[in-house]
Amino acid sequence: MGFKIAIAGATGNVGREMLNILEERGFPADEVVPLASRRSQGTEVSYGDKTLKVRALDTYDFSDTDICLMSAGGDISKEWAPKITAAGCVVIDNSSAWRYHADVPLIVPEVNPDAIADFKKRNIIANPNCSTAQLVVVLKPLHEAATIKRVVVSTYQSVSGAGKEGMDELFEQSRAVFVADPISVKKFTKRIAFNVIPHIDGFMDDGYTKEEWKLMAETKKMLDPKIRLSATAVRVPVFIGHAEAVHIEFEKPLSADEARDILRNAPGVLVVDKRENGGYATPYEAAGDDAAYVSRIREDITVDNGLALWVVADNLRKGAALNTIQIAELLVSRGLITPKSAA
């Protein structure tokens, strides 16, 4: 007997990617139900070689559904996750709504799989921010080897992180530049075409943005609360794939060669690091792939026991949809959930 899976937000970028990855990885689902708002009811989405019709979230009965994968935004999640779990359905949520609750595990399976045991407190599991997911997959094996004291990270985040509207705005503005049309700014705070914007999410009192705070808070929760982290999050005119320039200070010495060998053996990581033209990964190569690519591994000469490196990943996959599916797979492989249909 397989599981019955619902996907809330199935018409969005991440929801559609969840459908693709469920089928690609052969998740043991007997039935998959795409859900969205009433205005999207009846929209068709692909699941392998099948075409599924979207149903309305607010009229769906979750009582016979095992897992709901949510990517419908924080406000929707805050309203609906408690209702869904009350029906006995486990929620794996991709928004920031539940990440910082002490009784909700925040999971990257390659980093802190054992934390999933706490999911029964609320029947909710949180998926981290897309930029955090690719970062902690790389930090984890290095932290185990030499204990990280401090991280300084600058992100270069694609417009798909802002949803379909972000991708549309980059396309429309780029076209407008070439045909000399007026440029309209709607989704972003400034023009994104042929530009970079050092601002993602709202500003906080200390001058950091909420996106930068997420990197700090989530890394501490999943990896080690003692790690100090400072971030600058930048939106760049790339459709898919986030990149990060990462500087790490360790308690113990760790050479670039040692780090390279550690990362080559780390789950979810691919090292592409040749000191020659093109001997590094970019968001273009990472798009459509599951791994976090690491390049430009070198010693940081400004601190003792420091390394600098470059990380890229597909933000719609490892940063969101793939990690969500991996959490569901972890629930199944550890026997933490059984199909209601079997009961």
CSV table of C-alpha atoms in Angstrom, one decimal:
chain,number,residue,atom,x,y,z
A,1,MET,CA,0.0,0.0,0.0
A,2,GLY,CA,1.3,3.4,-0.9
A,3,PHE,CA,0.7,6.9,0.5
A,4,LYS,CA,-1.8,9.5,-0.4
A,5,ILE,CA,0.0,12.8,-0.9
A,6,ALA,CA,-1.5,16.3,-1.3
A,7,ILE,CA,0.5,19.3,-2.7
A,8,ALA,CA,-0.7,22.7,-1.6
A,9,GLY,CA,0.5,25.3,-4.0
A,10,ALA,CA,0.7,22.9,-6.9
A,11,THR,CA,0.5,25.6,-9.6
A,12,GLY,CA,3.5,27.5,-8.4
A,13,ASN,CA,7.2,27.0,-9.4
A,14,VAL,CA,8.0,24.9,-6.4
A,15,GLY,CA,4.7,22.9,-6.4
A,16,ARG,CA,5.2,21.9,-10.0
A,17,GLU,CA,8.8,20.9,-9.2
A,18,MET,CA,7.5,18.8,-6.3
A,19,LEU,CA,5.3,16.9,-8.7
A,20,ASN,CA,8.2,16.3,-11.0
A,21,ILE,CA,10.5,15.1,-8.2
A,22,LEU,CA,7.9,12.8,-6.6
A,23,GLU,CA,7.6,11.0,-9.9
A,24,GLU,CA,11.3,11.0,-10.7
A,25,ARG,CA,12.3,9.5,-7.4
A,26,GLY,CA,9.6,6.9,-7.4
A,27,PHE,CA,8.1,8.0,-4.1
A,28,PRO,CA,5.6,5.3,-2.9
A,29,ALA,CA,2.4,7.3,-3.6
A,30,ASP,CA,-0.8,5.6,-4.7
A,31,GLU,CA,-2.5,8.9,-5.2
A,32,VAL,CA,-1.2,12.5,-5.6
A,33,VAL,CA,-3.7,15.4,-5.3
A,34,PRO,CA,-2.7,18.9,-6.5
A,35,LEU,CA,-4.2,21.7,-4.5
A,36,ALA,CA,-4.4,25.5,-4.9
A,37,SER,CA,-6.7,28.4,-4.5
A,38,ARG,CA,-10.2,28.3,-5.9
A,39,ARG,CA,-9.2,30.5,-8.8
A,40,SER,CA,-6.8,27.8,-9.9
A,41,GLN,CA,-9.4,25.0,-9.5
A,42,GLY,CA,-9.5,22.8,-12.7
A,43,THR,CA,-6.0,23.9,-13.9
A,44,GLU,CA,-4.1,21.0,-15.2
A,45,VAL,CA,-0.6,20.0,-14.0
A,46,SER,CA,1.8,17.2,-15.0
A,47,TYR,CA,2.8,14.3,-12.8
A,48,GLY,CA,5.0,12.0,-14.8
A,49,ASP,CA,3.0,10.9,-17.9
A,50,LYS,CA,-0.3,11.8,-16.2
A,51,THR,CA,-2.2,15.0,-16.2
A,52,LEU,CA,-3.9,16.0,-12.9
A,53,LYS,CA,-6.6,18.5,-12.3
A,54,VAL,CA,-6.1,21.0,-9.4
A,55,ARG,CA,-8.6,21.0,-6.6
A,56,ALA,CA,-9.4,23.7,-4.2
A,57,LEU,CA,-7.5,23.7,-0.9
A,58,ASP,CA,-10.3,25.2,1.2
A,59,THR,CA,-12.8,22.4,0.3
A,60,TYR,CA,-10.4,19.5,0.4
A,61,ASP,CA,-10.9,16.8,3.0
A,62,PHE,CA,-7.5,15.7,4.5
A,63,SER,CA,-8.9,12.9,6.6
A,64,ASP,CA,-7.7,10.2,4.3
A,65,THR,CA,-4.4,11.9,3.2
A,66,ASP,CA,-1.1,10.9,4.7
A,67,ILE,CA,1.2,13.9,3.9
A,68,CYS,CA,0.6,17.4,2.7
A,69,LEU,CA,3.6,19.1,1.0
A,70,MET,CA,2.9,22.8,1.3
A,71,SER,CA,4.4,25.6,-0.8
A,72,ALA,CA,1.5,28.1,-0.7
A,73,GLY,CA,3.2,30.9,1.3
A,74,GLY,CA,3.5,31.7,5.0
A,75,ASP,CA,0.0,33.2,5.5
A,76,ILE,CA,-1.7,30.2,4.0
A,77,SER,CA,0.5,27.8,6.0
A,78,LYS,CA,-0.3,29.5,9.3
A,79,GLU,CA,-4.0,29.3,8.6
A,80,TRP,CA,-4.1,25.8,7.1
A,81,ALA,CA,-1.4,23.7,8.6
A,82,PRO,CA,-3.1,23.3,12.0
A,83,LYS,CA,-6.4,22.4,10.3
A,84,ILE,CA,-4.6,19.8,8.1
A,85,THR,CA,-2.7,18.2,11.0
A,86,ALA,CA,-6.0,18.1,13.0
A,87,ALA,CA,-7.2,15.7,10.3
A,88,GLY,CA,-4.2,13.4,11.0
A,89,CYS,CA,-2.2,14.5,8.0
A,90,VAL,CA,1.5,15.3,8.4
A,91,VAL,CA,2.5,18.7,6.9
A,92,ILE,CA,5.9,19.4,5.4
A,93,ASP,CA,6.0,23.1,4.9
A,94,ASN,CA,8.2,25.1,2.5
A,95,SER,CA,7.4,28.6,3.9
A,96,SER,CA,9.0,30.4,6.8
A,97,ALA,CA,5.8,30.1,9.0
A,98,TRP,CA,7.0,27.3,11.2
A,99,ARG,CA,10.8,27.2,10.9
A,100,TYR,CA,11.5,29.0,14.1
A,101,HIS,CA,9.1,27.3,16.4
A,102,ALA,CA,11.0,25.3,19.0
A,103,ASP,CA,8.6,22.3,18.7
A,104,VAL,CA,8.8,22.1,14.9
A,105,PRO,CA,11.8,20.4,13.4
A,106,LEU,CA,13.7,22.2,10.7
A,107,ILE,CA,15.2,19.5,8.5
A,108,VAL,CA,17.9,19.1,5.8
A,109,PRO,CA,18.2,15.3,5.6
A,110,GLU,CA,22.0,15.4,4.9
A,111,VAL,CA,22.5,17.6,7.9
A,112,ASN,CA,20.2,16.8,10.8
A,113,PRO,CA,18.0,13.8,10.0
A,114,ASP,CA,17.6,12.7,13.6
A,115,ALA,CA,15.7,15.9,14.4
A,116,ILE,CA,12.7,14.5,12.5
A,117,ALA,CA,11.8,12.4,15.5
A,118,ASP,CA,10.2,15.5,17.1
A,119,PHE,CA,7.7,16.0,14.3
A,120,LYS,CA,4.9,14.4,16.3
A,121,LYS,CA,4.7,17.4,18.7
A,122,ARG,CA,2.7,19.3,16.0
A,123,ASN,CA,2.7,16.9,13.0
A,124,ILE,CA,4.6,19.7,11.1
A,125,ILE,CA,8.1,19.6,9.6
A,126,ALA,CA,9.6,22.8,8.3
A,127,ASN,CA,11.8,23.1,5.2
A,128,PRO,CA,14.5,25.7,5.4
A,129,ASN,CA,15.0,28.8,3.2
A,130,CYS,CA,16.4,27.9,-0.2
A,131,SER,CA,19.8,29.7,0.4
A,132,THR,CA,20.2,28.1,3.8
A,133,ALA,CA,19.6,24.5,2.5
A,134,GLN,CA,22.5,24.6,0.0
A,135,LEU,CA,24.8,26.3,2.5
A,136,VAL,CA,24.3,23.9,5.4
A,137,VAL,CA,24.8,20.8,3.2
A,138,VAL,CA,28.3,22.1,2.6
A,139,LEU,CA,29.0,23.4,6.1
A,140,LYS,CA,28.0,20.2,7.9
A,141,PRO,CA,30.9,18.0,6.9
A,142,LEU,CA,33.4,20.8,7.4
A,143,HIS,CA,32.0,21.6,10.8
A,144,GLU,CA,32.4,18.0,11.8
A,145,ALA,CA,36.0,18.1,10.7
A,146,ALA,CA,37.3,21.3,12.2
A,147,THR,CA,34.4,23.1,14.1
A,148,ILE,CA,33.2,26.3,12.5
A,149,LYS,CA,33.4,29.5,14.5
A,150,ARG,CA,32.3,32.1,12.0
A,151,VAL,CA,30.8,32.3,8.5
A,152,VAL,CA,30.5,35.3,6.2
A,153,VAL,CA,28.3,34.6,3.2
A,154,SER,CA,27.2,36.8,0.3
A,155,THR,CA,24.3,35.3,-1.7
A,156,TYR,CA,23.5,35.8,-5.4
A,157,GLN,CA,19.9,34.7,-5.6
A,158,SER,CA,17.9,34.0,-8.8
A,159,VAL,CA,14.6,35.6,-9.5
A,160,SER,CA,12.8,32.3,-9.3
A,161,GLY,CA,13.2,32.6,-5.5
A,162,ALA,CA,10.6,35.4,-5.8
A,163,GLY,CA,8.1,33.1,-7.7
A,164,LYS,CA,6.6,33.3,-11.1
A,165,GLU,CA,6.2,37.1,-10.9
A,166,GLY,CA,9.9,37.5,-10.3
A,167,MET,CA,10.7,35.4,-13.4
A,168,ASP,CA,8.2,37.2,-15.5
A,169,GLU,CA,9.5,40.6,-14.4
A,170,LEU,CA,13.1,39.7,-15.4
A,171,PHE,CA,11.9,38.4,-18.8
A,172,GLU,CA,9.7,41.5,-19.5
A,173,GLN,CA,12.3,44.0,-18.4
A,174,SER,CA,15.0,42.3,-20.4
A,175,ARG,CA,12.8,42.4,-23.5
A,176,ALA,CA,12.0,46.0,-22.8
A,177,VAL,CA,15.7,46.9,-22.8
A,178,PHE,CA,16.3,45.3,-26.2
A,179,VAL,CA,13.3,47.0,-27.9
A,180,ALA,CA,13.7,50.3,-26.0
A,181,ASP,CA,10.3,50.0,-24.3
A,182,PRO,CA,9.6,51.6,-20.9
A,183,ILE,CA,10.7,49.4,-18.0
A,184,SER,CA,8.0,48.6,-15.4
A,185,VAL,CA,9.1,47.7,-11.8
A,186,LYS,CA,6.5,45.7,-9.9
A,187,LYS,CA,7.8,42.7,-8.0
A,188,PHE,CA,11.3,44.0,-7.0
A,189,THR,CA,12.3,47.3,-5.4
A,190,LYS,CA,14.4,48.3,-8.4
A,191,ARG,CA,15.0,47.2,-12.0
A,192,ILE,CA,16.4,43.7,-12.0
A,193,ALA,CA,17.3,43.3,-15.7
A,194,PHE,CA,21.0,43.8,-16.1
A,195,ASN,CA,21.3,44.9,-12.5
A,196,VAL,CA,21.7,43.4,-9.0
A,197,ILE,CA,19.7,44.4,-5.9
A,198,PRO,CA,21.2,44.1,-2.4
A,199,HIS,CA,17.8,43.6,-0.8
A,200,ILE,CA,15.7,40.5,-0.4
A,201,ASP,CA,12.7,40.6,2.0
A,202,GLY,CA,12.0,43.3,4.5
A,203,PHE,CA,14.5,45.3,6.5
A,204,MET,CA,15.0,44.7,10.2
A,205,ASP,CA,15.9,47.1,13.0
A,206,ASP,CA,19.6,46.1,12.9
A,207,GLY,CA,19.9,46.8,9.2
A,208,TYR,CA,19.9,43.2,8.1
A,209,THR,CA,17.1,42.0,5.9
A,210,LYS,CA,14.7,39.1,6.9
A,211,GLU,CA,16.4,36.9,4.2
A,212,GLU,CA,19.8,37.5,5.8
A,213,TRP,CA,18.4,36.8,9.3
A,214,LYS,CA,16.9,33.5,8.0
A,215,LEU,CA,20.3,32.3,7.0
A,216,MET,CA,21.7,33.1,10.5
A,217,ALA,CA,18.8,31.7,12.5
A,218,GLU,CA,18.3,28.5,10.4
A,219,THR,CA,22.0,27.6,10.3
A,220,LYS,CA,22.2,27.9,14.1
A,221,LYS,CA,19.0,25.8,14.6
A,222,MET,CA,20.1,23.0,12.3
A,223,LEU,CA,23.9,22.9,12.6
A,224,ASP,CA,25.2,24.6,15.8
A,225,PRO,CA,23.9,27.6,17.9
A,226,LYS,CA,27.5,28.6,18.6
A,227,ILE,CA,28.2,29.5,14.9
A,228,ARG,CA,28.4,33.2,14.2
A,229,LEU,CA,27.1,34.1,10.8
A,230,SER,CA,26.8,37.3,8.8
A,231,ALA,CA,25.0,37.5,5.5
A,232,THR,CA,24.4,39.8,2.6
A,233,ALA,CA,21.6,38.6,0.3
A,234,VAL,CA,21.5,39.9,-3.3
A,235,ARG,CA,19.0,39.4,-6.0
A,236,VAL,CA,20.6,38.9,-9.4
A,237,PRO,CA,19.3,38.6,-13.0
A,238,VAL,CA,19.4,34.8,-13.2
A,239,PHE,CA,16.2,32.8,-13.8
A,240,ILE,CA,17.1,29.6,-11.8
A,241,GLY,CA,20.0,28.8,-9.3
A,242,HIS,CA,21.4,30.5,-6.3
A,243,ALA,CA,25.1,31.1,-5.7
A,244,GLU,CA,27.0,31.9,-2.5
A,245,ALA,CA,30.4,33.2,-1.8
A,246,VAL,CA,31.3,31.7,1.6
A,247,HIS,CA,34.1,32.6,4.0
A,248,ILE,CA,34.5,30.2,7.0
A,249,GLU,CA,36.7,30.5,10.1
A,250,PHE,CA,37.4,27.3,12.0
A,251,GLU,CA,38.6,26.4,15.5
A,252,LYS,CA,41.1,23.9,14.1
A,253,PRO,CA,43.3,24.0,11.0
A,254,LEU,CA,41.8,22.7,7.7
A,255,SER,CA,43.6,23.0,4.4
A,256,ALA,CA,41.9,23.6,1.1
A,257,ASP,CA,43.0,20.1,0.0
A,258,GLU,CA,41.6,18.5,3.1
A,259,ALA,CA,38.3,20.4,2.7
A,260,ARG,CA,38.1,19.3,-1.0
A,261,ASP,CA,38.5,15.6,0.0
A,262,ILE,CA,35.9,15.9,2.7
A,263,LEU,CA,33.4,17.6,0.4
A,264,ARG,CA,34.0,15.0,-2.3
A,265,ASN,CA,32.7,12.4,0.1
A,266,ALA,CA,29.8,14.4,1.5
A,267,PRO,CA,26.2,13.5,0.7
A,268,GLY,CA,24.4,16.0,-1.6
A,269,VAL,CA,27.6,17.7,-2.6
A,270,LEU,CA,29.5,17.7,-5.9
A,271,VAL,CA,33.0,19.3,-6.1
A,272,VAL,CA,33.9,21.0,-9.4
A,273,ASP,CA,37.2,22.8,-8.6
A,274,LYS,CA,39.8,23.1,-11.2
A,275,ARG,CA,42.0,26.1,-11.1
A,276,GLU,CA,41.6,26.9,-14.8
A,277,ASN,CA,39.2,28.8,-17.0
A,278,GLY,CA,35.7,27.3,-16.6
A,279,GLY,CA,36.9,24.9,-13.9
A,280,TYR,CA,34.0,25.9,-11.5
A,281,ALA,CA,30.2,25.6,-11.4
A,282,THR,CA,27.7,28.3,-12.1
A,283,PRO,CA,23.9,28.5,-11.6
A,284,TYR,CA,23.4,27.5,-15.2
A,285,GLU,CA,25.1,24.1,-14.7
A,286,ALA,CA,23.3,23.6,-11.4
A,287,ALA,CA,19.8,24.1,-12.8
A,288,GLY,CA,17.9,20.9,-13.0
A,289,ASP,CA,20.3,19.0,-10.7
A,290,ASP,CA,20.0,17.9,-7.1
A,291,ALA,CA,23.4,18.6,-5.7
A,292,ALA,CA,25.1,21.6,-4.1
A,293,TYR,CA,28.1,22.3,-6.3
A,294,VAL,CA,31.3,23.6,-4.6
A,295,SER,CA,34.1,25.4,-6.4
A,296,ARG,CA,36.9,27.9,-5.8
A,297,ILE,CA,38.0,26.1,-2.6
A,298,ARG,CA,41.0,28.0,-1.2
A,299,GLU,CA,42.5,29.2,2.0
A,300,ASP,CA,41.3,32.6,3.3
A,301,ILE,CA,44.5,34.5,4.0
A,302,THR,CA,42.8,37.1,6.2
A,303,VAL,CA,42.1,34.8,9.2
A,304,ASP,CA,43.8,31.9,10.9
A,305,ASN,CA,42.1,28.6,10.0
A,306,GLY,CA,40.0,30.1,7.2
A,307,LEU,CA,38.6,28.9,4.0
A,308,ALA,CA,36.8,30.6,1.1
A,309,LEU,CA,34.6,28.7,-1.3
A,310,TRP,CA,31.8,29.1,-3.9
A,311,VAL,CA,28.5,27.2,-3.7
A,312,VAL,CA,25.7,27.0,-6.3
A,313,ALA,CA,22.5,25.0,-6.4
A,314,ASP,CA,19.1,24.8,-8.1
A,315,ASN,CA,17.0,26.8,-5.6
A,316,LEU,CA,13.7,25.2,-6.8
A,317,ARG,CA,15.1,21.7,-6.2
A,318,LYS,CA,17.5,21.4,-3.3
A,319,GLY,CA,16.5,24.7,-2.0
A,320,ALA,CA,12.8,23.8,-1.9
A,321,ALA,CA,11.0,20.9,-3.7
A,322,LEU,CA,13.7,18.2,-3.5
A,323,ASN,CA,14.4,18.8,0.2
A,324,THR,CA,10.7,18.6,0.9
A,325,ILE,CA,10.5,15.2,-0.9
A,326,GLN,CA,13.6,14.0,0.9
A,327,ILE,CA,12.0,14.8,4.2
A,328,ALA,CA,8.9,12.7,3.2
A,329,GLU,CA,11.3,9.9,2.2
A,330,LEU,CA,12.9,10.1,5.6
A,331,LEU,CA,9.5,9.8,7.3
A,332,VAL,CA,8.9,6.6,5.3
A,333,SER,CA,12.4,5.0,5.5
A,334,ARG,CA,12.4,5.4,9.3
A,335,GLY,CA,9.0,4.0,9.7
A,336,LEU,CA,7.6,7.1,11.3
A,337,ILE,CA,4.5,7.1,9.1
A,338,THR,CA,2.3,4.4,7.6
A,339,PRO,CA,-0.4,4.8,5.0
A,340,LYS,CA,-3.9,5.4,6.4
A,341,SER,CA,-5.2,3.2,3.6
A,342,ALA,CA,-3.3,0.3,5.2
A,343,ALA,CA,-4.8,1.0,8.6
